[in-house]
Amino acid sequence: LACLEPSRYYLLCALTRHIHLLMDPQREHVVDVSEVCAGFARCLSLHAHVMEYLSRNWSICWKGCGVEGWFLNYNYTLDNARHLRFHNQE
């Protein structure tokens, strides 16, 4: 998980955190959490059991995005290259 692209990492992290919060045994829900996980899993091309595992064990699975620094440097380099090309065309 730590090797996911940062935008995908944080989106999946937020989604599974939201589902994790729905798992509060004190609250009664209209839809079972496993059904919610199955629905999202299909949209994300994940197996339903994987989605449910990520949601139930949220704090264990989401320790941080390990490649965020690399992506920041990569995007910075791309932005600089675009900026230079734009100014060279003027």
PDB file of N, CA and C in Angstrom:
ATOM      1  N   LEU A   1       0.815  -1.201   0.000  1.00  0.00           N
ATOM      2  CA  LEU A   1       0.000   0.000   0.000  1.00  0.00           C
ATOM      3  C   LEU A   1       0.853   1.257   0.000  1.00  0.00           C
ATOM      4  N   ALA A   2       1.970   1.204   0.691  1.00  0.00           N
ATOM      5  CA  ALA A   2       2.833   2.379   0.787  1.00  0.00           C
ATOM      6  C   ALA A   2       3.437   2.758  -0.563  1.00  0.00           C
ATOM      7  N   CYS A   3       3.376   1.859  -1.545  1.00  0.00           N
ATOM      8  CA  CYS A   3       3.943   2.151  -2.863  1.00  0.00           C
ATOM      9  C   CYS A   3       2.910   2.689  -3.849  1.00  0.00           C
ATOM     10  N   LEU A   4       1.681   2.864  -3.406  1.00  0.00           N
ATOM     11  CA  LEU A   4       0.665   3.455  -4.283  1.00  0.00           C
ATOM     12  C   LEU A   4       0.994   4.912  -4.562  1.00  0.00           C
ATOM     13  N   GLU A   5       0.552   5.390  -5.716  1.00  0.00           N
ATOM     14  CA  GLU A   5       0.661   6.815  -6.034  1.00  0.00           C
ATOM     15  C   GLU A   5      -0.073   7.597  -4.935  1.00  0.00           C
ATOM     16  N   PRO A   6       0.493   8.708  -4.449  1.00  0.00           N
ATOM     17  CA  PRO A   6      -0.096   9.420  -3.304  1.00  0.00           C
ATOM     18  C   PRO A   6      -1.582   9.744  -3.445  1.00  0.00           C
ATOM     19  N   SER A   7      -2.030  10.180  -4.610  1.00  0.00           N
ATOM     20  CA  SER A   7      -3.450  10.515  -4.753  1.00  0.00           C
ATOM     21  C   SER A   7      -4.323   9.278  -4.573  1.00  0.00           C
ATOM     22  N   ARG A   8      -3.885   8.155  -5.079  1.00  0.00           N
ATOM     23  CA  ARG A   8      -4.637   6.902  -4.910  1.00  0.00           C
ATOM     24  C   ARG A   8      -4.544   6.414  -3.468  1.00  0.00           C
ATOM     25  N   TYR A   9      -3.365   6.541  -2.881  1.00  0.00           N
ATOM     26  CA  TYR A   9      -3.167   6.114  -1.497  1.00  0.00           C
ATOM     27  C   TYR A   9      -4.127   6.848  -0.562  1.00  0.00           C
ATOM     28  N   TYR A  10      -4.145   8.176  -0.651  1.00  0.00           N
ATOM     29  CA  TYR A  10      -4.963   8.953   0.275  1.00  0.00           C
ATOM     30  C   TYR A  10      -6.454   8.799   0.003  1.00  0.00           C
ATOM     31  N   LEU A  11      -6.843   8.598  -1.251  1.00  0.00           N
ATOM     32  CA  LEU A  11      -8.246   8.371  -1.565  1.00  0.00           C
ATOM     33  C   LEU A  11      -8.718   7.040  -0.988  1.00  0.00           C
ATOM     34  N   LEU A  12      -7.939   5.982  -1.208  1.00  0.00           N
ATOM     35  CA  LEU A  12      -8.299   4.672  -0.674  1.00  0.00           C
ATOM     36  C   LEU A  12      -8.244   4.674   0.847  1.00  0.00           C
ATOM     37  N   CYS A  13      -7.277   5.369   1.414  1.00  0.00           N
ATOM     38  CA  CYS A  13      -7.160   5.493   2.867  1.00  0.00           C
ATOM     39  C   CYS A  13      -8.404   6.164   3.447  1.00  0.00           C
ATOM     40  N   ALA A  14      -8.843   7.259   2.849  1.00  0.00           N
ATOM     41  CA  ALA A  14     -10.025   7.977   3.343  1.00  0.00           C
ATOM     42  C   ALA A  14     -11.282   7.134   3.199  1.00  0.00           C
ATOM     43  N   LEU A  15     -11.404   6.441   2.093  1.00  0.00           N
ATOM     44  CA  LEU A  15     -12.576   5.606   1.859  1.00  0.00           C
ATOM     45  C   LEU A  15     -12.656   4.473   2.875  1.00  0.00           C
ATOM     46  N   THR A  16     -11.542   3.772   3.088  1.00  0.00           N
ATOM     47  CA  THR A  16     -11.557   2.662   4.042  1.00  0.00           C
ATOM     48  C   THR A  16     -11.709   3.168   5.474  1.00  0.00           C
ATOM     49  N   ARG A  17     -11.211   4.347   5.775  1.00  0.00           N
ATOM     50  CA  ARG A  17     -11.407   4.931   7.113  1.00  0.00           C
ATOM     51  C   ARG A  17     -12.887   5.215   7.345  1.00  0.00           C
ATOM     52  N   HIS A  18     -13.555   5.743   6.340  1.00  0.00           N
ATOM     53  CA  HIS A  18     -14.983   6.021   6.455  1.00  0.00           C
ATOM     54  C   HIS A  18     -15.758   4.722   6.700  1.00  0.00           C
ATOM     55  N   ILE A  19     -15.433   3.684   5.948  1.00  0.00           N
ATOM     56  CA  ILE A  19     -16.093   2.390   6.146  1.00  0.00           C
ATOM     57  C   ILE A  19     -15.765   1.848   7.525  1.00  0.00           C
ATOM     58  N   HIS A  20     -14.521   2.009   7.958  1.00  0.00           N
ATOM     59  CA  HIS A  20     -14.109   1.563   9.291  1.00  0.00           C
ATOM     60  C   HIS A  20     -14.967   2.226  10.374  1.00  0.00           C
ATOM     61  N   LEU A  21     -15.234   3.512  10.220  1.00  0.00           N
ATOM     62  CA  LEU A  21     -16.058   4.222  11.200  1.00  0.00           C
ATOM     63  C   LEU A  21     -17.503   3.736  11.182  1.00  0.00           C
ATOM     64  N   LEU A  22     -17.957   3.229  10.053  1.00  0.00           N
ATOM     65  CA  LEU A  22     -19.308   2.667   9.973  1.00  0.00           C
ATOM     66  C   LEU A  22     -19.431   1.352  10.731  1.00  0.00           C
ATOM     67  N   MET A  23     -18.307   0.740  11.054  1.00  0.00           N
ATOM     68  CA  MET A  23     -18.313  -0.561  11.714  1.00  0.00           C
ATOM     69  C   MET A  23     -18.551  -0.474  13.212  1.00  0.00           C
ATOM     70  N   ASP A  24     -18.864   0.683  13.722  1.00  0.00           N
ATOM     71  CA  ASP A  24     -19.128   0.878  15.146  1.00  0.00           C
ATOM     72  C   ASP A  24     -20.286  -0.025  15.574  1.00  0.00           C
ATOM     73  N   PRO A  25     -20.038  -0.956  16.499  1.00  0.00           N
ATOM     74  CA  PRO A  25     -21.095  -1.887  16.904  1.00  0.00           C
ATOM     75  C   PRO A  25     -22.257  -1.205  17.639  1.00  0.00           C
ATOM     76  N   GLN A  26     -22.059   0.001  18.113  1.00  0.00           N
ATOM     77  CA  GLN A  26     -23.111   0.723  18.825  1.00  0.00           C
ATOM     78  C   GLN A  26     -24.186   1.253  17.874  1.00  0.00           C
ATOM     79  N   ARG A  27     -23.854   1.379  16.610  1.00  0.00           N
ATOM     80  CA  ARG A  27     -24.779   1.959  15.643  1.00  0.00           C
ATOM     81  C   ARG A  27     -25.425   0.868  14.803  1.00  0.00           C
ATOM     82  N   GLU A  28     -26.681   1.083  14.471  1.00  0.00           N
ATOM     83  CA  GLU A  28     -27.380   0.146  13.600  1.00  0.00           C
ATOM     84  C   GLU A  28     -27.405   0.735  12.191  1.00  0.00           C
ATOM     85  N   HIS A  29     -27.075  -0.084  11.219  1.00  0.00           N
ATOM     86  CA  HIS A  29     -26.986   0.394   9.843  1.00  0.00           C
ATOM     87  C   HIS A  29     -27.993  -0.334   8.966  1.00  0.00           C
ATOM     88  N   VAL A  30     -28.463   0.359   7.960  1.00  0.00           N
ATOM     89  CA  VAL A  30     -29.413  -0.234   7.024  1.00  0.00           C
ATOM     90  C   VAL A  30     -28.712  -1.265   6.143  1.00  0.00           C
ATOM     91  N   VAL A  31     -27.478  -0.951   5.738  1.00  0.00           N
ATOM     92  CA  VAL A  31     -26.707  -1.841   4.872  1.00  0.00           C
ATOM     93  C   VAL A  31     -25.545  -2.411   5.679  1.00  0.00           C
ATOM     94  N   ASP A  32     -25.308  -3.700   5.523  1.00  0.00           N
ATOM     95  CA  ASP A  32     -24.197  -4.361   6.205  1.00  0.00           C
ATOM     96  C   ASP A  32     -22.870  -3.854   5.633  1.00  0.00           C
ATOM     97  N   VAL A  33     -21.871  -3.740   6.488  1.00  0.00           N
ATOM     98  CA  VAL A  33     -20.565  -3.223   6.069  1.00  0.00           C
ATOM     99  C   VAL A  33     -19.938  -4.093   4.983  1.00  0.00           C
ATOM    100  N   SER A  34     -20.116  -5.387   5.068  1.00  0.00           N
ATOM    101  CA  SER A  34     -19.545  -6.258   4.031  1.00  0.00           C
ATOM    102  C   SER A  34     -20.172  -5.972   2.666  1.00  0.00           C
ATOM    103  N   GLU A  35     -21.450  -5.580   2.643  1.00  0.00           N
ATOM    104  CA  GLU A  35     -22.102  -5.209   1.382  1.00  0.00           C
ATOM    105  C   GLU A  35     -21.528  -3.898   0.844  1.00  0.00           C
ATOM    106  N   VAL A  36     -21.265  -2.946   1.735  1.00  0.00           N
ATOM    107  CA  VAL A  36     -20.659  -1.673   1.326  1.00  0.00           C
ATOM    108  C   VAL A  36     -19.270  -1.929   0.742  1.00  0.00           C
ATOM    109  N   CYS A  37     -18.484  -2.735   1.432  1.00  0.00           N
ATOM    110  CA  CYS A  37     -17.137  -3.063   0.949  1.00  0.00           C
ATOM    111  C   CYS A  37     -17.200  -3.750  -0.412  1.00  0.00           C
ATOM    112  N   ALA A  38     -18.148  -4.670  -0.578  1.00  0.00           N
ATOM    113  CA  ALA A  38     -18.278  -5.376  -1.853  1.00  0.00           C
ATOM    114  C   ALA A  38     -18.612  -4.400  -2.976  1.00  0.00           C
ATOM    115  N   GLY A  39     -19.476  -3.442  -2.707  1.00  0.00           N
ATOM    116  CA  GLY A  39     -19.839  -2.448  -3.717  1.00  0.00           C
ATOM    117  C   GLY A  39     -18.666  -1.583  -4.133  1.00  0.00           C
ATOM    118  N   PHE A  40     -17.925  -1.084  -3.163  1.00  0.00           N
ATOM    119  CA  PHE A  40     -16.761  -0.255  -3.480  1.00  0.00           C
ATOM    120  C   PHE A  40     -15.658  -1.079  -4.131  1.00  0.00           C
ATOM    121  N   ALA A  41     -15.493  -2.310  -3.684  1.00  0.00           N
ATOM    122  CA  ALA A  41     -14.439  -3.164  -4.228  1.00  0.00           C
ATOM    123  C   ALA A  41     -14.624  -3.363  -5.727  1.00  0.00           C
ATOM    124  N   ARG A  42     -15.869  -3.564  -6.170  1.00  0.00           N
ATOM    125  CA  ARG A  42     -16.130  -3.736  -7.601  1.00  0.00           C
ATOM    126  C   ARG A  42     -15.706  -2.499  -8.387  1.00  0.00           C
ATOM    127  N   CYS A  43     -16.019  -1.329  -7.853  1.00  0.00           N
ATOM    128  CA  CYS A  43     -15.660  -0.078  -8.540  1.00  0.00           C
ATOM    129  C   CYS A  43     -14.149   0.114  -8.617  1.00  0.00           C
ATOM    130  N   LEU A  44     -13.433  -0.363  -7.615  1.00  0.00           N
ATOM    131  CA  LEU A  44     -11.985  -0.170  -7.538  1.00  0.00           C
ATOM    132  C   LEU A  44     -11.198  -1.360  -8.081  1.00  0.00           C
ATOM    133  N   SER A  45     -11.904  -2.353  -8.599  1.00  0.00           N
ATOM    134  CA  SER A  45     -11.285  -3.583  -9.117  1.00  0.00           C
ATOM    135  C   SER A  45     -10.474  -4.295  -8.038  1.00  0.00           C
ATOM    136  N   LEU A  46     -11.026  -4.327  -6.837  1.00  0.00           N
ATOM    137  CA  LEU A  46     -10.424  -5.066  -5.725  1.00  0.00           C
ATOM    138  C   LEU A  46     -11.333  -6.228  -5.367  1.00  0.00           C
ATOM    139  N   HIS A  47     -10.770  -7.255  -4.790  1.00  0.00           N
ATOM    140  CA  HIS A  47     -11.586  -8.345  -4.274  1.00  0.00           C
ATOM    141  C   HIS A  47     -12.304  -7.837  -3.022  1.00  0.00           C
ATOM    142  N   ALA A  48     -13.557  -8.214  -2.828  1.00  0.00           N
ATOM    143  CA  ALA A  48     -14.359  -7.722  -1.703  1.00  0.00           C
ATOM    144  C   ALA A  48     -13.700  -8.017  -0.360  1.00  0.00           C
ATOM    145  N   HIS A  49     -13.057  -9.181  -0.245  1.00  0.00           N
ATOM    146  CA  HIS A  49     -12.398  -9.532   1.019  1.00  0.00           C
ATOM    147  C   HIS A  49     -11.215  -8.609   1.307  1.00  0.00           C
ATOM    148  N   VAL A  50     -10.516  -8.180   0.270  1.00  0.00           N
ATOM    149  CA  VAL A  50      -9.394  -7.248   0.446  1.00  0.00           C
ATOM    150  C   VAL A  50      -9.913  -5.912   0.958  1.00  0.00           C
ATOM    151  N   MET A  51     -10.983  -5.422   0.347  1.00  0.00           N
ATOM    152  CA  MET A  51     -11.566  -4.147   0.773  1.00  0.00           C
ATOM    153  C   MET A  51     -12.039  -4.226   2.221  1.00  0.00           C
ATOM    154  N   GLU A  52     -12.666  -5.323   2.571  1.00  0.00           N
ATOM    155  CA  GLU A  52     -13.145  -5.484   3.948  1.00  0.00           C
ATOM    156  C   GLU A  52     -11.969  -5.568   4.922  1.00  0.00           C
ATOM    157  N   TYR A  53     -10.904  -6.272   4.540  1.00  0.00           N
ATOM    158  CA  TYR A  53      -9.721  -6.352   5.398  1.00  0.00           C
ATOM    159  C   TYR A  53      -9.112  -4.970   5.616  1.00  0.00           C
ATOM    160  N   LEU A  54      -8.969  -4.184   4.535  1.00  0.00           N
ATOM    161  CA  LEU A  54      -8.409  -2.837   4.651  1.00  0.00           C
ATOM    162  C   LEU A  54      -9.264  -1.959   5.556  1.00  0.00           C
ATOM    163  N   SER A  55     -10.566  -2.161   5.516  1.00  0.00           N
ATOM    164  CA  SER A  55     -11.473  -1.355   6.332  1.00  0.00           C
ATOM    165  C   SER A  55     -11.468  -1.796   7.789  1.00  0.00           C
ATOM    166  N   ARG A  56     -11.498  -3.096   8.023  1.00  0.00           N
ATOM    167  CA  ARG A  56     -11.548  -3.592   9.410  1.00  0.00           C
ATOM    168  C   ARG A  56     -10.226  -3.356  10.146  1.00  0.00           C
ATOM    169  N   ASN A  57      -9.119  -3.503   9.455  1.00  0.00           N
ATOM    170  CA  ASN A  57      -7.788  -3.367  10.065  1.00  0.00           C
ATOM    171  C   ASN A  57      -7.144  -2.058   9.643  1.00  0.00           C
ATOM    172  N   TRP A  58      -7.915  -1.012   9.668  1.00  0.00           N
ATOM    173  CA  TRP A  58      -7.518   0.276   9.113  1.00  0.00           C
ATOM    174  C   TRP A  58      -6.204   0.782   9.686  1.00  0.00           C
ATOM    175  N   SER A  59      -6.059   0.794  10.992  1.00  0.00           N
ATOM    176  CA  SER A  59      -4.858   1.384  11.610  1.00  0.00           C
ATOM    177  C   SER A  59      -3.596   0.567  11.325  1.00  0.00           C
ATOM    178  N   ILE A  60      -3.743  -0.704  11.060  1.00  0.00           N
ATOM    179  CA  ILE A  60      -2.591  -1.555  10.744  1.00  0.00           C
ATOM    180  C   ILE A  60      -2.150  -1.338   9.293  1.00  0.00           C
ATOM    181  N   CYS A  61      -3.121  -1.184   8.401  1.00  0.00           N
ATOM    182  CA  CYS A  61      -2.832  -1.116   6.962  1.00  0.00           C
ATOM    183  C   CYS A  61      -2.273   0.218   6.502  1.00  0.00           C
ATOM    184  N   TRP A  62      -2.699   1.308   7.120  1.00  0.00           N
ATOM    185  CA  TRP A  62      -2.375   2.637   6.594  1.00  0.00           C
ATOM    186  C   TRP A  62      -1.328   3.318   7.465  1.00  0.00           C
ATOM    187  N   LYS A  63      -0.076   3.023   7.201  1.00  0.00           N
ATOM    188  CA  LYS A  63       1.038   3.573   7.984  1.00  0.00           C
ATOM    189  C   LYS A  63       1.708   4.765   7.311  1.00  0.00           C
ATOM    190  N   GLY A  64       1.339   5.081   6.100  1.00  0.00           N
ATOM    191  CA  GLY A  64       1.935   6.211   5.391  1.00  0.00           C
ATOM    192  C   GLY A  64       2.303   5.859   3.967  1.00  0.00           C
ATOM    193  N   CYS A  65       2.347   6.870   3.151  1.00  0.00           N
ATOM    194  CA  CYS A  65       2.672   6.701   1.735  1.00  0.00           C
ATOM    195  C   CYS A  65       4.189   6.797   1.569  1.00  0.00           C
ATOM    196  N   GLY A  66       4.823   5.689   1.264  1.00  0.00           N
ATOM    197  CA  GLY A  66       6.275   5.641   1.195  1.00  0.00           C
ATOM    198  C   GLY A  66       6.889   6.295  -0.027  1.00  0.00           C
ATOM    199  N   VAL A  67       6.106   6.516  -1.065  1.00  0.00           N
ATOM    200  CA  VAL A  67       6.656   7.076  -2.305  1.00  0.00           C
ATOM    201  C   VAL A  67       6.245   8.531  -2.510  1.00  0.00           C
ATOM    202  N   GLU A  68       5.676   9.154  -1.503  1.00  0.00           N
ATOM    203  CA  GLU A  68       5.201  10.526  -1.655  1.00  0.00           C
ATOM    204  C   GLU A  68       6.334  11.494  -2.004  1.00  0.00           C
ATOM    205  N   GLY A  69       7.479  11.350  -1.375  1.00  0.00           N
ATOM    206  CA  GLY A  69       8.623  12.215  -1.663  1.00  0.00           C
ATOM    207  C   GLY A  69       9.076  12.093  -3.105  1.00  0.00           C
ATOM    208  N   TRP A  70       9.107  10.866  -3.615  1.00  0.00           N
ATOM    209  CA  TRP A  70       9.501  10.651  -5.005  1.00  0.00           C
ATOM    210  C   TRP A  70       8.520  11.344  -5.942  1.00  0.00           C
ATOM    211  N   PHE A  71       7.206  11.189  -5.689  1.00  0.00           N
ATOM    212  CA  PHE A  71       6.202  11.813  -6.548  1.00  0.00           C
ATOM    213  C   PHE A  71       6.264  13.331  -6.471  1.00  0.00           C
ATOM    214  N   LEU A  72       6.533  13.875  -5.304  1.00  0.00           N
ATOM    215  CA  LEU A  72       6.664  15.329  -5.185  1.00  0.00           C
ATOM    216  C   LEU A  72       7.830  15.837  -6.029  1.00  0.00           C
ATOM    217  N   ASN A  73       8.981  15.161  -5.939  1.00  0.00           N
ATOM    218  CA  ASN A  73      10.147  15.545  -6.750  1.00  0.00           C
ATOM    219  C   ASN A  73       9.871  15.389  -8.241  1.00  0.00           C
ATOM    220  N   TYR A  74       9.216  14.307  -8.608  1.00  0.00           N
ATOM    221  CA  TYR A  74       8.887  14.052 -10.009  1.00  0.00           C
ATOM    222  C   TYR A  74       7.965  15.144 -10.557  1.00  0.00           C
ATOM    223  N   ASN A  75       6.912  15.465  -9.812  1.00  0.00           N
ATOM    224  CA  ASN A  75       5.982  16.513 -10.248  1.00  0.00           C
ATOM    225  C   ASN A  75       6.662  17.877 -10.305  1.00  0.00           C
ATOM    226  N   TYR A  76       7.547  18.151  -9.368  1.00  0.00           N
ATOM    227  CA  TYR A  76       8.291  19.410  -9.366  1.00  0.00           C
ATOM    228  C   TYR A  76       9.157  19.512 -10.620  1.00  0.00           C
ATOM    229  N   THR A  77       9.820  18.420 -10.973  1.00  0.00           N
ATOM    230  CA  THR A  77      10.658  18.387 -12.171  1.00  0.00           C
ATOM    231  C   THR A  77       9.822  18.603 -13.430  1.00  0.00           C
ATOM    232  N   LEU A  78       8.660  17.947 -13.508  1.00  0.00           N
ATOM    233  CA  LEU A  78       7.772  18.134 -14.663  1.00  0.00           C
ATOM    234  C   LEU A  78       7.283  19.570 -14.762  1.00  0.00           C
ATOM    235  N   ASP A  79       6.892  20.148 -13.632  1.00  0.00           N
ATOM    236  CA  ASP A  79       6.413  21.535 -13.632  1.00  0.00           C
ATOM    237  C   ASP A  79       7.502  22.494 -14.102  1.00  0.00           C
ATOM    238  N   ASN A  80       8.723  22.283 -13.643  1.00  0.00           N
ATOM    239  CA  ASN A  80       9.839  23.137 -14.076  1.00  0.00           C
ATOM    240  C   ASN A  80      10.094  22.999 -15.573  1.00  0.00           C
ATOM    241  N   ALA A  81      10.028  21.778 -16.086  1.00  0.00           N
ATOM    242  CA  ALA A  81      10.248  21.557 -17.521  1.00  0.00           C
ATOM    243  C   ALA A  81       9.161  22.251 -18.339  1.00  0.00           C
ATOM    244  N   ARG A  82       7.912  22.154 -17.898  1.00  0.00           N
ATOM    245  CA  ARG A  82       6.812  22.832 -18.599  1.00  0.00           C
ATOM    246  C   ARG A  82       6.991  24.344 -18.547  1.00  0.00           C
ATOM    247  N   HIS A  83       7.385  24.830 -17.403  1.00  0.00           N
ATOM    248  CA  HIS A  83       7.586  26.270 -17.224  1.00  0.00           C
ATOM    249  C   HIS A  83       8.681  26.772 -18.167  1.00  0.00           C
ATOM    250  N   LEU A  84       9.785  26.030 -18.260  1.00  0.00           N
ATOM    251  CA  LEU A  84      10.884  26.420 -19.147  1.00  0.00           C
ATOM    252  C   LEU A  84      10.462  26.389 -20.612  1.00  0.00           C
ATOM    253  N   ARG A  85       9.718  25.344 -21.014  1.00  0.00           N
ATOM    254  CA  ARG A  85       9.253  25.257 -22.399  1.00  0.00           C
ATOM    255  C   ARG A  85       8.314  26.405 -22.737  1.00  0.00           C
ATOM    256  N   PHE A  86       7.439  26.754 -21.806  1.00  0.00           N
ATOM    257  CA  PHE A  86       6.491  27.844 -22.029  1.00  0.00           C
ATOM    258  C   PHE A  86       7.231  29.163 -22.227  1.00  0.00           C
ATOM    259  N   HIS A  87       8.210  29.430 -21.379  1.00  0.00           N
ATOM    260  CA  HIS A  87       8.953  30.690 -21.476  1.00  0.00           C
ATOM    261  C   HIS A  87       9.894  30.725 -22.678  1.00  0.00           C
ATOM    262  N   ASN A  88      10.376  29.571 -23.115  1.00  0.00           N
ATOM    263  CA  ASN A  88      11.236  29.521 -24.305  1.00  0.00           C
ATOM    264  C   ASN A  88      10.439  29.755 -25.587  1.00  0.00           C
ATOM    265  N   GLN A  89       9.141  29.467 -25.559  1.00  0.00           N
ATOM    266  CA  GLN A  89       8.294  29.677 -26.736  1.00  0.00           C
ATOM    267  C   GLN A  89       7.941  31.145 -26.923  1.00  0.00           C
ATOM    268  N   GLU A  90       7.999  31.925 -25.882  1.00  0.00           N
ATOM    269  CA  GLU A  90       7.611  33.344 -25.958  1.00  0.00           C
ATOM    270  C   GLU A  90       8.595  34.181 -26.700  1.00  0.00           C
TER     271      GLU A  90
END
